[in-house]
Short mmCIF file of C-alpha atoms and ligand atoms in Angstrom, two decimals:
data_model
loop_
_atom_site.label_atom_id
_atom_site.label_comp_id
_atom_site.label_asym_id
_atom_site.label_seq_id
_atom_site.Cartn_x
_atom_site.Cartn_y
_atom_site.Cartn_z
CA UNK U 28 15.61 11.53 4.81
CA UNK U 29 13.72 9.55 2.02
CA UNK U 30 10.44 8.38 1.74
CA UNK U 31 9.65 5.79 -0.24
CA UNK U 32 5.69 4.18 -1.25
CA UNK U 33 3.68 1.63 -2.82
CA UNK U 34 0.56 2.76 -2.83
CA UNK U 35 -2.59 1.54 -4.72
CA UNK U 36 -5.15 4.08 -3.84
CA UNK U 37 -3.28 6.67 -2.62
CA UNK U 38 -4.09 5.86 1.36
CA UNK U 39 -0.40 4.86 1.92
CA UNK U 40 0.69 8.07 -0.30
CA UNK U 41 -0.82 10.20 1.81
CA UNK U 42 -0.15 9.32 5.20
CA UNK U 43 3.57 9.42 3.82
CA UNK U 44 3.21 12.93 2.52
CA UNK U 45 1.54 14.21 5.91
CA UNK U 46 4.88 12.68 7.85
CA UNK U 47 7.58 14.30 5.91
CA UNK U 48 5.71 17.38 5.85
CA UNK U 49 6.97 17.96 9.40
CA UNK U 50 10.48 17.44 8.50
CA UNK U 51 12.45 20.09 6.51
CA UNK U 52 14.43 18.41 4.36
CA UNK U 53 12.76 15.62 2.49
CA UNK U 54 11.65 13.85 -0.50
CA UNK U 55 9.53 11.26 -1.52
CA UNK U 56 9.36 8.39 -4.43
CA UNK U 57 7.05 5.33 -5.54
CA UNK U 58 8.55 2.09 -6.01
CA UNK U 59 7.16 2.91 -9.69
CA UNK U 60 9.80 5.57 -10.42
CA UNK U 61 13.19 5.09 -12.08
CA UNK U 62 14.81 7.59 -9.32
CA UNK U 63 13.86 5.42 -6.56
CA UNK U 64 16.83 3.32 -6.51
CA UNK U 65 19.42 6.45 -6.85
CA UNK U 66 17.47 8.26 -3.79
CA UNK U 67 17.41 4.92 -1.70
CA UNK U 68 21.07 4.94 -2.38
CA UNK U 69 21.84 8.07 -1.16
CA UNK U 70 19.77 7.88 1.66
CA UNK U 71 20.46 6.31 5.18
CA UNK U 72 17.21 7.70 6.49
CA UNK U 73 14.23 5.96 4.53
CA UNK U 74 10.68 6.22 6.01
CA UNK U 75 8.66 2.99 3.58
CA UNK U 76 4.76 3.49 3.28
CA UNK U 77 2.51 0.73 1.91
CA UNK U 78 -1.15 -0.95 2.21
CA UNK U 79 -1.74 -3.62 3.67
CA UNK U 80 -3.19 -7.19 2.06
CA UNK U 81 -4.15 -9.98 4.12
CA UNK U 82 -1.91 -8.61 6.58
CA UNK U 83 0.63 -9.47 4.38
CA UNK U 84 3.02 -7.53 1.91
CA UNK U 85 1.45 -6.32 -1.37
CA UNK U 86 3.99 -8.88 -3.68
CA UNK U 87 5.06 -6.04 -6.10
CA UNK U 88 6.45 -4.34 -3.06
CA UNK U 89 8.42 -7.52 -1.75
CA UNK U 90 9.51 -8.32 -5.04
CA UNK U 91 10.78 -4.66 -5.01
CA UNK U 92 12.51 -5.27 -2.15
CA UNK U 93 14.07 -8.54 -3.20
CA UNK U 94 14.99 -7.57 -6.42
CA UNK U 95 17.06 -5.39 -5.11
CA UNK U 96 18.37 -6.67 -2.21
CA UNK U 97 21.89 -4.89 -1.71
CA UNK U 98 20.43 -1.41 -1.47
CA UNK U 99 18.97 -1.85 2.26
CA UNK U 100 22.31 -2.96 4.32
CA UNK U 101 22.69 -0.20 7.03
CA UNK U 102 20.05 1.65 6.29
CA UNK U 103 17.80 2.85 9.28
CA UNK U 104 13.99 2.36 8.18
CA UNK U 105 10.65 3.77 9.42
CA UNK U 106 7.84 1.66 8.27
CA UNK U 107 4.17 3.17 8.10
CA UNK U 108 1.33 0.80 7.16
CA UNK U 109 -2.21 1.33 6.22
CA UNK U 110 -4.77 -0.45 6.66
CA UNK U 111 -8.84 -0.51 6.44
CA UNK U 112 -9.13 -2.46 9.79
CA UNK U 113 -6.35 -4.93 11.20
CA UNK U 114 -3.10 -6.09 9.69
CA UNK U 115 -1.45 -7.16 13.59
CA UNK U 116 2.23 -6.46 12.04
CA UNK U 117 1.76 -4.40 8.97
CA UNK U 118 4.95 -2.44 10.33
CA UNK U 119 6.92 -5.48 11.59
CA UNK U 120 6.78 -7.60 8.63
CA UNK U 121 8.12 -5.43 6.65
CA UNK U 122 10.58 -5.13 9.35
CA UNK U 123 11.35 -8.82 9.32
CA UNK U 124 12.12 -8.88 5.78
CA UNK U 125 14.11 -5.76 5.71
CA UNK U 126 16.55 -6.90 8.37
CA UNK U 127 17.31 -10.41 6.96
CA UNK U 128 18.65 -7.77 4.42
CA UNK U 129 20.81 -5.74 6.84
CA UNK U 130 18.54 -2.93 7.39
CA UNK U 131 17.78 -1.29 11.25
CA UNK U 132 14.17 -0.95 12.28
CA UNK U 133 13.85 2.37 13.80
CA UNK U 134 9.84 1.68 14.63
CA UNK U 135 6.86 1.39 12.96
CA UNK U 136 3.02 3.16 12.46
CA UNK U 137 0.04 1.82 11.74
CA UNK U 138 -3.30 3.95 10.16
CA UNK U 139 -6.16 3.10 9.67
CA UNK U 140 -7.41 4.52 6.69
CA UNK U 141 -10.25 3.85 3.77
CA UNK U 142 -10.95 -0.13 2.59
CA UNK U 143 -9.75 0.34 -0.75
CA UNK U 144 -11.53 -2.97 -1.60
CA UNK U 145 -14.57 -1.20 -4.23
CA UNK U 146 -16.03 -4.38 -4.72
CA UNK U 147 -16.80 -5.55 -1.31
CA UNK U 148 -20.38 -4.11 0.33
CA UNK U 149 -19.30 -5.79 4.34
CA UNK U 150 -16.04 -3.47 3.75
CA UNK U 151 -17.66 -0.20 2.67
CA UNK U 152 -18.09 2.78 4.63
CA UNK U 153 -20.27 5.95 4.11
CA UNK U 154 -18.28 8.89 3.06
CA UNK U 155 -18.48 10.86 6.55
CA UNK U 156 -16.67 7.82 8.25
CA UNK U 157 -13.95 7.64 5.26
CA UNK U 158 -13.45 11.22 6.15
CA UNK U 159 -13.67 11.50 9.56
CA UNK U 160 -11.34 8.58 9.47
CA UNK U 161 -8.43 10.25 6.94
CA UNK U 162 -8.93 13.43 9.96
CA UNK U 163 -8.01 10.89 12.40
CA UNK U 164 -5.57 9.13 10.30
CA UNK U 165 -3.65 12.37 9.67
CA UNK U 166 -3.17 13.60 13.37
CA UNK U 167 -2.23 10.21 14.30
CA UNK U 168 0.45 10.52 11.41
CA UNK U 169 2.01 14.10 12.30
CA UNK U 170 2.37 12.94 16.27
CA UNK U 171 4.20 10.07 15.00
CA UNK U 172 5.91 12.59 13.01
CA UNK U 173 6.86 14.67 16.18
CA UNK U 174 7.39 11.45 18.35
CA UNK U 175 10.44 10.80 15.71
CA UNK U 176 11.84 14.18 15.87
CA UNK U 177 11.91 13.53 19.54
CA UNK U 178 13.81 10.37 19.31
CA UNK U 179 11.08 8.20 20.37
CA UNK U 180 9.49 6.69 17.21
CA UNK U 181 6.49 4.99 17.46
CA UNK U 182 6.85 0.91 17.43
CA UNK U 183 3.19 -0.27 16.27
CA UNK U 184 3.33 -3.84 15.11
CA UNK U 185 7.12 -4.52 15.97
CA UNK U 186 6.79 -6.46 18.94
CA UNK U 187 6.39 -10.57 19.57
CA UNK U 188 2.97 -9.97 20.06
CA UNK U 189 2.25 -8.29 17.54
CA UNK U 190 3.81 -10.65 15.48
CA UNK U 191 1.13 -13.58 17.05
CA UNK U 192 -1.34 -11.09 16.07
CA UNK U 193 -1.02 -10.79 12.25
CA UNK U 194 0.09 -14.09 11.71
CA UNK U 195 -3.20 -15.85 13.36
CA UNK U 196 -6.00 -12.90 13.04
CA UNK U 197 -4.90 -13.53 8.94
CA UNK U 198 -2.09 -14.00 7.58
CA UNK U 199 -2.07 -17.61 7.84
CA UNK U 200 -5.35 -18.02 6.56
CA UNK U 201 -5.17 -16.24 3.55
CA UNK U 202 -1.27 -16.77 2.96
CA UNK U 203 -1.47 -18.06 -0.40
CA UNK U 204 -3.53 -15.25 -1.62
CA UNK U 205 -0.49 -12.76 -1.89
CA UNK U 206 2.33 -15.57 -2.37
CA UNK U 207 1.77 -15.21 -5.99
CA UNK U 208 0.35 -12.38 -8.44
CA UNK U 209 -3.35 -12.78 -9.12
CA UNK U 210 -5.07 -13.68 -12.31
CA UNK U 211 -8.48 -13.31 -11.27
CA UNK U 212 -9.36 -10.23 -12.33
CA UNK U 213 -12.40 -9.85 -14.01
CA UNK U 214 -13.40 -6.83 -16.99
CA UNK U 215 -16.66 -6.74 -17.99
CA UNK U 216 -16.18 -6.28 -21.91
CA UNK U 217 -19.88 -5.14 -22.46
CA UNK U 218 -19.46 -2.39 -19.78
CA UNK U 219 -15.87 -1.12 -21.01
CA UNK U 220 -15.40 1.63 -23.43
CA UNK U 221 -12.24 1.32 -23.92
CA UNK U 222 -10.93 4.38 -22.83
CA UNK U 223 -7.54 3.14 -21.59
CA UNK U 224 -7.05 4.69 -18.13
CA UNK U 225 -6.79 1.22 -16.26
CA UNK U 226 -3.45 0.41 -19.20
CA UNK U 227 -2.13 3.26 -17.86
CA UNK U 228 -2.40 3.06 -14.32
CA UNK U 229 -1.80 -0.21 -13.89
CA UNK U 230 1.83 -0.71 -11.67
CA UNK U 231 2.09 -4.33 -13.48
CA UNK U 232 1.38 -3.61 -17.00
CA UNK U 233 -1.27 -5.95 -16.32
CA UNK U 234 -4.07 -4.70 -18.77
CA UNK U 235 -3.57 -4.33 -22.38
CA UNK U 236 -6.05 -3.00 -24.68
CA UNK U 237 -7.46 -5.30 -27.73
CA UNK U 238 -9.97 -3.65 -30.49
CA UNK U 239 -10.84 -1.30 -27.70
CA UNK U 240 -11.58 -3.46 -24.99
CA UNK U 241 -9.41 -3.85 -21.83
CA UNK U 242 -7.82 -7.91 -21.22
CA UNK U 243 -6.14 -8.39 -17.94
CA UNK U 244 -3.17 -11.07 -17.64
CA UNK U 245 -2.01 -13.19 -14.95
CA UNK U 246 0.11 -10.24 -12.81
CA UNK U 247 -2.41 -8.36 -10.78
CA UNK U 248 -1.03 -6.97 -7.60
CA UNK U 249 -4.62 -6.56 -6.08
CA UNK U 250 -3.83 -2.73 -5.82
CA UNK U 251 -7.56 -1.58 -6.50
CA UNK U 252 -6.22 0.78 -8.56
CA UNK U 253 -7.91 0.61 -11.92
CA UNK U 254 -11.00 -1.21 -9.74
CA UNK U 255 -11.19 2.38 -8.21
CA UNK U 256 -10.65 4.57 -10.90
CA UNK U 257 -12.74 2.66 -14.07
CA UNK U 258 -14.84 5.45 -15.38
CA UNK U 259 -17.83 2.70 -16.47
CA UNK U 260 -17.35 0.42 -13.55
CA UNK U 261 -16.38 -2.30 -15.43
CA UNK U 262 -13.63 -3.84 -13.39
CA UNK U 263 -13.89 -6.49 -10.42
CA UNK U 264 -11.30 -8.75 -8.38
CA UNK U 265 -12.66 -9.77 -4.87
CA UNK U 266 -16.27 -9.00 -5.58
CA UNK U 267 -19.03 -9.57 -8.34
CA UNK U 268 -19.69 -6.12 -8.87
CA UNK U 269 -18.68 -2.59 -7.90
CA UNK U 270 -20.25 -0.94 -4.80
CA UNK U 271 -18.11 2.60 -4.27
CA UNK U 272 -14.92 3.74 -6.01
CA UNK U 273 -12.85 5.46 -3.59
CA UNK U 274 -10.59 8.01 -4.30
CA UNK U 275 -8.88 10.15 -1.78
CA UNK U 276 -8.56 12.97 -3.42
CA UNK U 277 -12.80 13.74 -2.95
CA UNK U 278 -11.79 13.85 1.06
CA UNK U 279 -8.73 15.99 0.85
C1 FMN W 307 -6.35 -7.14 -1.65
C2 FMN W 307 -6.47 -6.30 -0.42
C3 FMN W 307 -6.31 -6.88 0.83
C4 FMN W 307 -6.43 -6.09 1.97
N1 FMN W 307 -6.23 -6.67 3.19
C5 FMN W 307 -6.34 -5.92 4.31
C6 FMN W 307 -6.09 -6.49 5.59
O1 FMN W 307 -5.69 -7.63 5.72
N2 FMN W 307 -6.29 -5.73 6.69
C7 FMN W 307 -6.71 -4.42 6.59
O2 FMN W 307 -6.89 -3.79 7.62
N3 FMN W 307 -6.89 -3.83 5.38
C8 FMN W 307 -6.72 -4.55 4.24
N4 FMN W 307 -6.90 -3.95 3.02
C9 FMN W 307 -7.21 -2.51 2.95
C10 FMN W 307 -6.00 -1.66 2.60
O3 FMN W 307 -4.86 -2.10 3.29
C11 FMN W 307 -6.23 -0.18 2.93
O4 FMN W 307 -7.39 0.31 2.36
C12 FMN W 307 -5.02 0.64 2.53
O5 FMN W 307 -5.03 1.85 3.25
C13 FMN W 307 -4.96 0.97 1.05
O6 FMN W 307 -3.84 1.76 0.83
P1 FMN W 307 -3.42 2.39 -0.57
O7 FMN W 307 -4.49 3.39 -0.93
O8 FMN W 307 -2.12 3.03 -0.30
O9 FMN W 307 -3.35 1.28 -1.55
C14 FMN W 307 -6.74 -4.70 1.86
C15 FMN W 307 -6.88 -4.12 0.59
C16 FMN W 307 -6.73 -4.91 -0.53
C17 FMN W 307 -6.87 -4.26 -1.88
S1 SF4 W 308 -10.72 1.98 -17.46
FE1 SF4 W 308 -12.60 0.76 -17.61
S2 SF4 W 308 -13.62 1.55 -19.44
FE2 SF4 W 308 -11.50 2.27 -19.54
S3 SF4 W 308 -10.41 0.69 -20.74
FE3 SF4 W 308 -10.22 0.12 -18.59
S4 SF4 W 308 -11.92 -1.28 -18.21
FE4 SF4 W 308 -12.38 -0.19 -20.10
S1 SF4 W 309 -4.72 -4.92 -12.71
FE1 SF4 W 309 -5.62 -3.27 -11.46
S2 SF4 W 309 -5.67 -4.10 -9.39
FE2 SF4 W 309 -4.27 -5.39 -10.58
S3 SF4 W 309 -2.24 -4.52 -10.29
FE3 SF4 W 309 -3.08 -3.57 -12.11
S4 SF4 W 309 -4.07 -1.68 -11.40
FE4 SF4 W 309 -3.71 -2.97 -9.61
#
């Protein structure tokens, strides 16, 4: 068995890390690593973790997918989605689009986890709900775990319903908003210092750095990812200004 993540903030990360824990043979790899492809090969088993945006597929993650589209014929795929409140059919979506490309749905998980979303006040929680949250998050994750083992994997947001669910609660709403990569986000060039940490952990080589101040392109993924981890605070995509960087690591 394989595990395989996109994960912006590390939410999705996790909750994969905590499932294959209870398994004894396993491995895991981003979408970001070269080996990915070579273990997905190999692999019939593949358990896929990602956030979800808008209840909608994160578009470096379907372009993954798409890009390489011969790799998922007969494989049998778990799918675990995160999510800070709702996504209807995180799980199934991914589903949907996996199938068209000959791969078997074995079931699905959704967890709720942290908004990753730093620049949003209505989405912010205080820290003891974040944590009690990521307690409840990761017992929900290892009884999906066992429910596997036992051959009777959990199916959140595979069925019709479900379907209804994420496509009118959001999806269709805010459809365009992950149909293309974003170019809206925003670094405050008085505030940045230059230091170079969003270059680097940016999954889209979005950011470059000129005479020591960070420029974003067009390419943004909406990860949160250098949002979250901006030692000065200067970055913003959704909001006008950051209210709480979250980082999972301060829970764990
Ligand atoms: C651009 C964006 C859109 C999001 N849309 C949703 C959503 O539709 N429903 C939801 O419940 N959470 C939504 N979230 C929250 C994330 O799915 C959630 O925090 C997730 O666990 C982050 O996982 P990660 O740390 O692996 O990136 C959104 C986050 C971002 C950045
Ligand atoms: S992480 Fe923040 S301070 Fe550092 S280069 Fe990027 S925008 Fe500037
Ligand atoms: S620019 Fe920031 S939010 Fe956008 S993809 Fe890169 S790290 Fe993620």
């Amino acid at each position: 068995m394989v595990g395989l993540y996109f994960s912006g903030t590390g939410n999705s990360k996790y909750c994969l890390e905590r499932f294959l824990q209870e398994f004894e043979e396993s491995a895991m790899f981003s979408i970001e690593d070269d080996k990915a492809i070579e273990q997905i090969k190999s692999h019939t088993q593949i358990i896929i973790a990602y956030p979800v945006q808008y209840s909608n597929i994160p578009k470096i993650l379907r372009d993954f997918i798409m890009e390489h589209s011969d790799l998922w014929k007969g494989k049998d795929i778990f799918i675990i989605a995160t999510m800070g409140l709702f996504s209807g059919d995180g799980a199934g979506l991914l589903a949907r689009l996996l199938k068209k490309q000959g791969a078997h749905c074995i079931g699905g998980l959704h967890v709720k986890m942290p908004d990753s979303i730093a620049d949003e006040k209505a989405l912010k929680r205080s820290s003891k709900k974040n944590k009690s949250l990521i307690l409840a998050a990761e017992k929900k994750v290892v009884q999906a775990a066992h429910d596997f083992q036992n051959g009777r994997p959990t199916q959140d947001g595979i069925g019709f319903l479900s379907h209804l669910a994420g496509l009118f609660g959001q999806r269709l709403y805010f459809y365009t908003l992950t149909q293309h990569y974003s170019s809206k986000l925003k670094i405050n060039s008085s505030q940045c210092i230059g230091c170079g940490r969003c270059v680097q952990l940016c999954p889209m080589k979005n950011i470059e750095l000129d005479h020591a101040k960070a420029i974003a392109k067009d390419q943004c993924t909406m990860c949160y990812r250098c949002i979250n981890q901006c030692p000065m605070q200067a970055i913003t995509l959704l909001g006008k200004k950051v209210v709480t960087q979250y980082d999972i690591h301060h829970y764990l």
